[in-house]
Amino acid sequence: MASTIKDLAREWLRLDQNPETRTEIEHLLSSNNTEELEKRLVTRISFGTAGLRARMEAGFSRMNCLTVIQTSQGLAQYLLDTNNEARGMGIVIGHDARHNSNLFAKHTASVFKSKGFKVYWYEQVVHTPMVAFGTLNLKACAGVMITASHNPAMDNGYKVYGADGCQINSPEDQLIAASILQNLEPITWDITEGSPLIENYLDHKIYFTSNGKMESYEDGQQNAYLGDLMLMTSQRGRRNPFPRFMYTPLHGVGHYWMQRALESFVNHRPLLGTVRVRSKPVPRDWDSTYGPEAYEYPEDERVENFFFVVEEQIKPDPDFPTVKYPNPEEKGTLDLAMATADKHGINLIIANDPDADRLAVAEKFNGKWHQFTGDQVGTLLGYYIHAKRAREDSPLPHKMVVSAVSSQMLAEISKEEPSMTVEECLTGFKWLGKRAQQIGWDNCSFGYEEALGYMIPSVCFDKDGIAAAIVFLQMCAEAGSPYGNLQTLYRRFGYFVTLNTYWRSPNAQKTAAVFYKIRRLSGTGSKSPKTIGVYRVIRFRDLEDNWDYGRPHYGPGRPSTKPELPTYTGVEMITFWLEAAGISKGIRFTVRASGTEPKIKVYIECKAGSEGDGFAGASEVLRYLSERVFNDPELEMDEQYSDLV
């Protein structure tokens, strides 16, 4: 065994005080398992704009107590170096129900308390948006959420929000990463019962509201969150009852939050608790402004009359025993919900991923289950939110933000809606949330990305599966079948059919080889490719190369080849726009390297005169890419669409 590996193992054992992870490294040492030690110790877990996310094991490249402590120390020092008021502003800490999430959250809190920070601690498990919301609402300097979202059971993560309630972005992530490397020696492991640090976790849990009522900080944040959600969904005139639906939290934390949101909506009077400081204050006179006299409510509406839950998946379970993957995007994940809905004669399914920041929807239409894509739900929500604003006496212009790999359908709709504009952002809510925050919650009405993430900016600047579900249900109550409404939009604006898939890549070298092939699809390696198969290329964008050929003209007769989207080294994302031909009225496809998983993602959209033609056009491009680019046996394709190639 190489001396460097032994040295790294000894360094790990010197630093680590957790018995379980110490034993793992000791066992690998004693069995001379050099290969596994190299995987775990040579490369350090990277801190990026998603924070940390990795398998829970011993080692510098994994999620464990030591790497969480080191990350917390680096983050704390970065905050102290950049904000003189950081200690007093405090930090919000929450966690989901995964293995070790509570433990990692306690170590995080212990580090920040030992550094003198005020710690706002969520005692119970929360859905991820509550940390984003609480950070902004409490004017904290940062927030940390311990979660791996919809990753496999043995993964966990460390997600960081800035003082603006948005996910951190570049260059903050690089500065925090550098600070972590300067603060690797643990300053505390103390999370034992009776420790002064632990006793002080909840120093700031009890407080008095402006009306003199004493309540817990945690309850106050829940009520403030629900208050903002109710304000967003308020309407005048008669409100139709919610449709009956089957709900699944997929063994995650969502059930409690969905139940509370529905009860608040049906009871019509959520407690406001604390109120976020915004450019426009939330009205305090809730009853007179949004109260019962402004509405006519359905009689005898009770949550239990329309809210049904998949019992096998209702309680948080970190092993996710009834699903292969706890990701509602994956094929088969909603099978149990569909079977349960069939037993109860229910035609609508609402699902959240384990940390409830994503929303999935399925509807049984004409006897067949249709699981909506993220783009379809995003289009329905966006159009509904716009239509609701357009009904106001003097509708104000508003903007929506979508990721660059999401459908172009909302942008097409905006061409016929003068008060609505749609802006494209880079993929991920670190970009969408930040842009919404810059626009302002009152001017940015909605944001989404195709991966089942939907943002209601008036609630928080991050994706929120609970808020999105309430708005979606309200849409169903007003407009009826979502599938029927989607077909109406297709007939009016065209059929935008998306086909999104991925290949798992074994390593970075293989990923780089794929993008080398993508850049040479035209056969020349030119920055201005002319054709893809039978289609003429009308625009080509390569963010890694800072190149956008064929984009709309910039200035009088002068095209610009610089992308409008932000670019920086390491963003592997290439997009082709193809000219309309045959059954296609235009195709766009993007190939992107995932920033959080070992995947190469492909996003194809074909506009056509029918859904069948759109699917055929998108499938043709997928087969072309499979034959020309992804023809490597080491690349494993998503089984959902493997039959198409």
XYZ file of C-alpha atoms in Angstrom:
645
model
C 0.000 0.000 0.000
C 1.388 3.381 -1.024
C 2.656 5.524 1.823
C 0.525 8.472 0.662
C -2.661 6.435 1.119
C -1.509 5.323 4.559
C -0.736 8.920 5.427
C -4.193 10.034 4.313
C -5.771 7.236 6.350
C -3.770 8.220 9.439
C -4.805 11.844 8.943
C -8.432 10.762 8.732
C -8.139 8.760 11.958
C -6.460 11.710 13.665
C -9.329 14.049 12.784
C -12.388 11.790 12.953
C -14.093 11.171 16.300
C -17.115 9.293 14.980
C -16.764 5.599 15.940
C -18.601 4.248 12.900
C -16.618 6.067 10.245
C -13.326 5.501 12.105
C -14.060 1.769 12.028
C -14.688 1.891 8.280
C -11.249 3.355 7.568
C -9.539 1.061 10.078
C -11.111 -1.957 8.380
C -10.025 -0.788 4.917
C -6.488 -0.282 6.242
C -6.277 -3.662 7.899
C -7.575 -5.414 4.753
C -5.169 -3.450 2.501
C -8.066 -2.259 0.338
C -6.036 0.391 -1.452
C -8.537 0.879 -4.264
C -11.393 1.763 -1.921
C -9.181 3.957 0.269
C -8.118 5.901 -2.806
C -11.755 6.446 -3.793
C -12.608 7.726 -0.347
C -9.533 9.719 0.661
C -7.564 11.051 -2.321
C -10.184 13.433 -3.715
C -11.985 15.822 -1.407
C -15.764 16.207 -1.645
C -16.277 19.328 -3.739
C -18.281 22.278 -2.540
C -20.240 23.792 -5.423
C -23.375 25.798 -6.051
C -25.393 22.811 -4.849
C -23.286 22.726 -1.657
C -22.352 19.113 -0.933
C -23.968 15.890 -2.079
C -22.449 12.407 -1.850
C -22.793 8.927 -0.430
C -22.681 8.656 3.369
C -19.438 6.856 4.196
C -16.087 7.502 5.801
C -13.627 9.470 3.735
C -12.786 12.982 2.611
C -14.795 12.472 -0.596
C -17.982 11.425 1.206
C -20.741 12.893 3.378
C -19.978 12.225 7.043
C -19.680 14.074 10.334
C -16.100 15.193 9.713
C -16.727 16.673 6.263
C -19.907 18.348 7.556
C -17.959 19.921 10.442
C -15.186 21.078 8.124
C -17.699 22.528 5.669
C -19.562 24.331 8.452
C -16.317 25.807 9.772
C -15.367 27.076 6.329
C -18.837 28.525 5.729
C -18.893 30.190 9.146
C -15.497 31.803 8.599
C -16.494 32.984 5.120
C -19.606 34.634 6.583
C -17.552 36.297 9.318
C -15.017 37.546 6.779
C -17.659 39.033 4.487
C -20.328 40.251 6.908
C -19.559 42.144 10.137
C -23.079 41.477 11.420
C -23.142 37.757 10.621
C -23.144 36.528 14.225
C -26.107 38.669 15.220
C -28.054 37.976 12.048
C -27.743 34.266 12.690
C -28.132 31.186 10.540
C -31.197 29.020 9.814
C -30.641 25.250 9.961
C -33.078 22.581 8.848
C -32.984 18.923 7.880
C -35.073 16.236 6.223
C -35.714 12.661 7.395
C -32.801 10.910 5.685
C -30.276 8.773 7.506
C -27.955 11.034 9.559
C -29.723 14.265 8.552
C -30.488 15.180 12.157
C -26.943 14.263 13.207
C -25.361 16.362 10.456
C -27.660 19.282 11.282
C -26.626 19.128 14.955
C -22.935 19.172 14.050
C -23.626 22.164 11.803
C -25.428 23.989 14.591
C -22.683 23.124 17.079
C -20.017 24.663 14.849
C -21.965 27.870 14.344
C -22.806 28.193 18.055
C -19.153 27.712 18.947
C -18.346 30.533 16.507
C -20.799 32.797 18.320
C -23.629 32.724 15.771
C -27.287 32.965 16.636
C -28.777 29.659 15.457
C -32.351 29.363 14.232
C -32.962 25.644 14.517
C -35.889 23.725 13.029
C -36.557 21.048 15.623
C -38.784 18.931 13.384
C -38.054 17.792 9.849
C -38.918 20.420 7.253
C -39.353 20.605 3.522
C -36.413 22.376 1.915
C -38.222 25.636 0.980
C -38.736 26.376 4.684
C -35.005 27.071 5.037
C -35.015 29.390 2.020
C -38.123 31.118 3.390
C -36.852 31.327 6.964
C -33.466 32.734 5.945
C -35.066 35.712 4.219
C -37.941 36.126 6.659
C -35.683 36.175 9.738
C -33.032 38.335 8.006
C -30.435 35.657 8.720
C -27.039 35.816 7.052
C -27.379 32.294 5.620
C -29.316 29.048 5.748
C -28.259 25.389 5.675
C -30.526 22.503 4.723
C -29.335 18.934 5.223
C -30.909 16.960 2.385
C -30.086 14.991 -0.740
C -33.520 15.678 -2.217
C -34.517 12.710 -4.420
C -31.128 10.952 -4.482
C -30.781 7.274 -3.469
C -31.166 6.333 0.193
C -27.462 6.243 1.066
C -26.808 9.798 -0.176
C -27.065 13.027 1.749
C -26.227 16.659 1.150
C -25.563 20.115 2.556
C -27.416 22.936 0.779
C -26.580 26.587 1.426
C -28.719 29.707 1.006
C -27.529 33.298 1.100
C -29.081 36.168 3.044
C -31.363 36.886 0.080
C -33.039 33.485 0.457
C -31.495 32.212 -2.796
C -29.164 29.287 -3.323
C -25.574 30.428 -3.361
C -24.002 30.918 -6.766
C -20.603 31.601 -8.276
C -18.246 33.018 -7.163
C -19.532 32.528 -3.587
C -19.195 28.757 -3.889
C -15.526 29.047 -4.849
C -14.790 31.434 -1.978
C -16.544 29.151 0.510
C -14.660 26.140 -0.891
C -11.373 27.985 -0.341
C -12.419 28.874 3.199
C -13.209 25.230 3.949
C -9.662 24.225 3.013
C -8.350 26.797 5.511
C -10.524 25.437 8.355
C -10.113 21.664 8.338
C -9.146 21.144 11.989
C -12.416 20.421 13.901
C -13.145 22.963 16.624
C -15.934 20.968 18.285
C -17.523 17.530 18.230
C -19.784 18.294 21.151
C -23.412 17.383 20.512
C -23.952 15.366 23.701
C -27.100 15.768 25.764
C -26.668 18.525 28.324
C -23.938 20.296 26.385
C -24.166 24.102 26.644
C -24.133 24.187 22.864
C -27.126 21.900 22.645
C -28.990 23.726 25.411
C -28.512 26.924 23.450
C -29.704 25.529 20.138
C -33.172 26.840 20.867
C -32.193 30.160 22.432
C -34.236 31.901 19.788
C -37.162 29.525 19.504
C -39.525 31.531 21.717
C -40.452 35.091 20.837
C -43.329 37.560 20.934
C -45.206 38.541 17.779
C -46.147 42.142 17.057
C -49.596 41.619 18.596
C -48.073 40.420 21.862
C -48.797 36.729 21.373
C -46.042 34.380 22.504
C -45.324 31.538 20.091
C -42.412 29.405 19.032
C -40.066 30.540 16.325
C -40.771 27.328 14.450
C -44.556 27.755 14.550
C -44.123 31.389 13.642
C -42.199 30.508 10.495
C -44.799 27.937 9.511
C -47.573 30.485 9.908
C -45.633 33.153 8.033
C -44.988 30.719 5.184
C -48.640 29.666 5.036
C -49.730 33.285 5.207
C -47.645 34.175 2.175
C -48.976 31.140 0.322
C -52.585 32.086 1.076
C -51.977 35.662 -0.062
C -50.621 34.397 -3.355
C -53.623 32.140 -3.953
C -56.306 34.585 -2.750
C -59.142 35.432 -5.105
C -62.476 37.165 -5.030
C -65.796 35.597 -5.896
C -66.869 32.020 -5.408
C -64.096 29.469 -5.068
C -64.826 25.980 -6.326
C -63.946 23.030 -4.082
C -60.699 21.184 -4.642
C -60.926 17.958 -6.651
C -60.427 14.624 -4.909
C -56.797 13.588 -5.264
C -54.364 10.926 -4.104
C -51.211 12.261 -2.479
C -47.834 10.623 -1.903
C -44.792 12.170 -0.177
C -42.681 9.163 -1.333
C -41.563 8.379 2.227
C -40.403 11.957 2.697
C -41.417 14.962 4.793
C -44.181 16.326 2.566
C -47.335 14.952 4.208
C -47.270 17.222 7.267
C -46.678 20.323 5.137
C -49.300 19.425 2.556
C -51.837 18.781 5.306
C -51.140 22.137 6.946
C -51.278 24.015 3.663
C -54.613 22.437 2.717
C -56.106 23.102 6.155
C -55.015 26.730 5.963
C -56.522 27.091 2.508
C -59.832 25.496 3.501
C -60.059 27.320 6.841
C -59.385 30.613 5.039
C -57.514 32.236 7.917
C -53.832 31.292 8.387
C -51.928 32.983 11.185
C -49.361 35.374 9.800
C -46.796 35.026 12.587
C -43.749 37.035 11.569
C -43.865 38.970 8.335
C -41.084 39.085 5.806
C -39.617 42.466 4.952
C -40.357 43.077 1.283
C -40.515 45.952 -1.147
C -44.258 45.982 -0.439
C -45.438 44.962 3.032
C -47.826 42.066 3.530
C -51.153 43.539 4.731
C -51.695 43.134 8.455
C -55.456 43.598 8.143
C -55.884 40.079 6.822
C -59.590 39.845 7.636
C -60.659 43.123 6.048
C -58.497 42.765 2.958
C -58.658 39.054 2.199
C -61.207 37.837 4.718
C -64.576 36.089 4.514
C -66.499 39.069 3.162
C -64.356 38.978 0.005
C -65.303 35.388 -0.822
C -68.061 32.870 -1.124
C -66.829 29.532 0.157
C -68.017 26.051 -0.796
C -70.228 24.667 1.931
C -69.056 21.704 3.984
C -65.607 21.701 2.420
C -63.336 19.528 4.560
C -59.793 18.425 3.821
C -60.629 14.782 4.482
C -63.289 14.905 1.748
C -60.783 15.431 -1.051
C -57.310 14.647 0.389
C -56.340 10.957 0.226
C -52.881 9.587 0.966
C -50.945 6.473 -0.055
C -50.712 4.920 3.414
C -47.613 2.824 2.634
C -45.680 6.007 1.775
C -47.128 8.512 4.256
C -44.467 8.333 6.991
C -40.883 9.483 6.510
C -38.677 6.450 5.914
C -35.036 7.017 4.905
C -34.863 3.628 3.183
C -37.684 4.467 0.712
C -38.823 0.803 0.804
C -41.623 0.891 -1.789
C -39.735 2.589 -4.647
C -36.583 1.829 -6.615
C -35.670 5.516 -6.636
C -37.433 8.213 -4.558
C -37.543 10.428 -7.645
C -41.019 11.019 -9.118
C -39.402 11.571 -12.538
C -38.261 7.944 -12.658
C -40.431 5.395 -14.419
C -42.565 3.359 -12.001
C -42.200 5.620 -8.972
C -45.910 6.548 -9.013
C -47.169 3.005 -9.697
C -48.338 2.465 -6.105
C -50.092 5.850 -6.063
C -51.878 4.993 -9.316
C -52.982 1.593 -7.998
C -54.244 3.153 -4.765
C -56.066 5.893 -6.663
C -57.738 3.280 -8.839
C -59.052 1.501 -5.731
C -60.668 4.736 -4.529
C -61.952 5.875 -7.899
C -59.667 8.928 -7.870
C -58.385 10.428 -11.125
C -55.712 12.865 -9.897
C -52.344 12.201 -8.224
C -50.168 14.819 -6.524
C -46.665 13.711 -5.480
C -43.686 15.364 -3.829
C -40.122 14.115 -3.726
C -38.669 13.306 -0.265
C -37.762 16.913 0.662
C -40.952 18.231 -0.993
C -39.327 20.843 -3.178
C -40.516 19.127 -6.371
C -44.021 18.360 -7.626
C -45.209 15.538 -9.872
C -48.755 15.192 -11.235
C -50.667 12.405 -12.967
C -54.271 12.315 -14.174
C -56.450 9.475 -15.367
C -58.076 10.723 -18.553
C -60.412 8.556 -20.652
C -59.429 5.533 -18.571
C -55.660 5.922 -18.990
C -53.107 7.414 -16.596
C -51.113 10.320 -17.982
C -48.072 11.417 -15.971
C -47.349 15.033 -16.832
C -43.843 16.082 -17.703
C -42.245 18.952 -15.833
C -42.691 21.132 -18.890
C -46.398 20.334 -19.102
C -46.985 21.189 -15.432
C -44.842 24.316 -15.803
C -46.840 25.459 -18.820
C -50.168 24.838 -17.071
C -49.089 26.671 -13.913
C -47.559 29.570 -15.839
C -50.618 30.062 -18.027
C -52.966 29.835 -15.033
C -50.977 32.371 -12.991
C -50.917 34.728 -15.958
C -54.646 34.299 -16.627
C -55.412 34.996 -12.983
C -53.394 38.227 -13.078
C -54.979 39.191 -16.413
C -58.434 39.077 -14.799
C -57.532 41.945 -12.488
C -59.039 45.345 -13.210
C -55.690 46.844 -14.234
C -53.311 43.952 -14.895
C -49.672 44.905 -14.444
C -46.887 43.558 -16.644
C -45.108 40.594 -15.118
C -42.222 38.325 -15.948
C -41.662 34.584 -15.693
C -38.287 32.864 -15.627
C -37.583 29.436 -17.100
C -34.447 27.363 -17.447
C -32.685 27.166 -20.800
C -33.578 23.470 -21.149
C -37.272 23.910 -20.392
C -40.005 24.059 -23.013
C -40.363 27.106 -25.250
C -44.152 26.951 -24.976
C -44.549 29.666 -22.324
C -42.409 31.970 -24.455
C -44.687 31.196 -27.415
C -47.753 32.002 -25.312
C -46.212 35.301 -24.204
C -46.142 36.472 -27.836
C -49.939 36.760 -27.678
C -50.100 38.084 -24.104
C -48.791 41.681 -23.946
C -48.570 41.823 -20.132
C -46.473 38.647 -19.899
C -42.797 38.161 -20.743
C -40.635 35.061 -20.344
C -36.902 35.180 -19.637
C -34.483 32.301 -20.096
C -31.924 31.487 -17.389
C -29.239 28.900 -16.905
C -30.337 25.560 -15.479
C -30.944 25.356 -11.742
C -32.673 27.463 -9.136
C -29.403 29.060 -8.138
C -29.993 31.012 -11.370
C -33.798 31.111 -11.501
C -34.173 32.139 -7.848
C -31.504 34.815 -8.072
C -33.052 36.300 -11.202
C -36.523 36.286 -9.641
C -35.111 38.036 -6.574
C -33.532 40.692 -8.818
C -36.807 41.241 -10.673
C -38.765 41.340 -7.407
C -41.422 39.034 -6.000
C -44.228 41.376 -7.067
C -43.009 41.595 -10.696
C -41.779 38.027 -11.178
C -44.867 35.839 -10.993
C -43.478 32.358 -11.634
C -40.421 30.295 -12.494
C -39.807 26.684 -13.398
C -37.392 24.105 -14.748
C -38.323 20.886 -16.496
C -37.056 18.669 -13.642
C -40.354 19.108 -11.718
C -39.216 22.313 -10.002
C -41.660 25.250 -9.721
C -41.105 28.548 -7.940
C -43.742 30.901 -6.571
C -41.563 33.989 -5.914
C -44.090 35.633 -3.609
C -43.540 32.669 -1.250
C -39.810 31.957 -1.655
C -37.025 32.205 -4.214
C -36.570 28.485 -4.655
C -38.548 25.574 -6.019
C -41.371 24.580 -3.681
C -43.430 21.430 -4.185
C -46.021 22.359 -1.558
C -46.734 25.878 -2.835
C -46.836 24.620 -6.429
C -49.277 21.852 -5.457
C -51.696 24.316 -3.845
C -51.658 26.544 -6.927
C -52.105 23.501 -9.182
C -55.098 22.284 -7.160
C -56.609 25.745 -7.256
C -56.196 25.678 -11.032
C -57.977 22.307 -11.201
C -60.811 23.643 -9.051
C -61.325 26.606 -11.369
C -60.551 25.179 -14.791
C -61.219 21.442 -14.537
C -59.120 18.654 -16.029
C -55.440 19.618 -16.394
C -55.037 17.171 -19.279
C -58.023 18.705 -21.053
C -56.671 22.202 -20.485
C -53.267 21.176 -21.808
C -54.859 19.937 -25.046
C -56.672 23.259 -25.386
C -53.354 25.116 -25.110
C -51.742 22.767 -27.629
C -54.484 23.379 -30.175
C -54.119 27.137 -29.731
C -50.336 27.547 -29.574
C -48.980 24.382 -31.164
C -47.874 20.999 -29.846
C -44.573 21.407 -28.014
C -43.481 17.838 -27.366
C -40.441 17.252 -25.158
C -38.382 14.103 -24.878
C -35.853 14.329 -22.060
C -33.521 11.512 -21.122
C -29.997 10.858 -19.860
C -27.020 8.557 -20.020
C -25.000 7.662 -16.937
C -21.318 8.346 -17.472
C -18.663 6.298 -15.609
C -16.136 9.150 -15.321
C -15.208 12.697 -16.332
C -13.053 11.502 -19.218
C -15.980 9.687 -20.784
C -18.163 12.776 -20.376
C -15.526 14.930 -22.083
C -15.397 12.451 -24.977
C -19.154 12.761 -25.456
C -18.980 16.539 -25.725
C -16.058 16.242 -28.149
C -18.381 14.216 -30.399
C -21.261 16.674 -29.946
C -19.088 19.547 -31.147
C -18.265 17.572 -34.291
C -21.727 16.358 -35.223
C -21.630 18.311 -38.476
C -18.479 16.431 -39.433
C -16.207 19.472 -39.424
C -15.887 20.538 -35.793
C -16.907 23.995 -36.962
C -18.301 26.620 -34.609
C -21.004 27.129 -37.225
C -22.400 23.641 -37.986
C -24.648 23.529 -41.030
C -26.684 20.323 -40.698
C -27.758 17.663 -38.227
C -28.970 14.678 -40.195
C -31.629 15.968 -42.593
C -32.126 19.221 -40.658
C -30.421 22.531 -41.304
C -28.928 24.130 -38.187
C -30.196 27.688 -37.756
C -28.555 28.361 -34.388
C -25.791 26.755 -32.321
C -24.838 27.689 -28.737
C -21.865 26.334 -26.767
C -21.643 27.877 -23.304
C -18.295 26.287 -22.479
C -16.850 27.922 -25.599
C -18.748 31.218 -25.042
C -20.250 30.934 -28.514
C -23.782 31.495 -29.857
C -23.933 31.385 -33.643
C -27.157 32.388 -35.361
C -28.829 34.084 -32.395
C -31.162 37.016 -33.178
C -29.377 40.089 -34.524
C -27.724 42.403 -32.042
C -27.823 45.991 -33.246
C -28.440 47.200 -36.806
C -27.556 44.311 -39.089
C -24.845 43.070 -36.732
C -25.181 39.563 -35.281
C -23.562 38.789 -31.941
C -21.919 35.441 -31.236
C -21.726 35.986 -27.488
C -24.407 34.090 -25.528
C -26.961 36.092 -23.604
C -26.784 33.483 -20.839
C -23.927 33.712 -18.318
C -20.925 31.547 -19.184
C -18.063 30.252 -17.111
C -15.525 27.472 -17.330
C -16.869 24.033 -16.614
C -20.410 24.537 -17.951
C -20.797 21.789 -20.542
C -24.037 22.748 -22.268
C -24.562 22.749 -26.025
C -27.805 23.625 -27.811
C -28.870 23.235 -31.446
C -31.871 24.884 -33.113
C -32.997 23.049 -36.258
C -35.054 24.465 -39.108
C -38.629 23.323 -39.622
C -38.857 20.423 -42.063
C -41.374 17.711 -42.817
C -43.678 17.108 -39.854
C -41.551 19.359 -37.619
C -42.233 23.063 -37.152
C -38.862 23.451 -35.480
C -36.670 21.405 -33.137
C -34.361 22.443 -30.324
C -32.141 20.045 -28.423
C -29.606 20.513 -25.635
C -26.918 18.199 -24.256
C -25.763 19.085 -20.737
C -23.519 17.561 -18.100
C -25.325 17.346 -14.754
C -23.752 19.312 -11.932
C -24.972 16.994 -9.152
C -25.047 13.489 -10.672
C -22.825 11.410 -13.030
C -25.241 11.964 -15.901
C -25.207 13.482 -19.378
C -28.681 14.870 -19.942
C -30.416 15.328 -23.272
C -33.395 17.644 -23.768
C -35.265 17.523 -27.095
C -38.313 19.583 -28.036
C -40.213 19.426 -31.316
C -43.028 21.797 -32.227
C -45.556 20.152 -34.527
C -49.166 20.134 -35.654
C -50.051 17.133 -33.507
C -48.737 15.353 -30.455
C -47.879 12.288 -32.527
C -45.886 14.290 -35.051
C -44.055 16.113 -32.275
C -43.076 12.854 -30.592
C -41.958 11.392 -33.919
C -39.749 14.422 -34.634
C -38.174 14.344 -31.172
C -37.639 10.566 -31.374
C -35.851 10.952 -34.711
C -33.327 13.313 -33.129
C -32.881 10.997 -30.138
C -32.082 8.058 -32.410
C -29.607 10.197 -34.353
C -27.795 11.234 -31.163
C -27.786 7.674 -29.866
C -26.173 6.356 -33.042
C -23.678 9.180 -33.542
C -22.726 10.174 -29.990
C -23.914 7.787 -27.283
C -22.825 4.565 -29.009
C -20.448 3.631 -26.193
C -21.286 0.502 -24.131
C -19.979 2.197 -20.978
C -22.737 4.818 -21.221
C -25.925 3.551 -19.572
C -29.158 5.044 -20.900
C -32.237 5.911 -18.862
C -34.476 2.862 -19.289
C -37.576 5.031 -19.740
C -36.791 5.757 -23.399
C -34.359 2.957 -24.227
C -36.961 1.312 -26.480
C -36.865 4.329 -28.822
C -33.249 3.790 -29.840
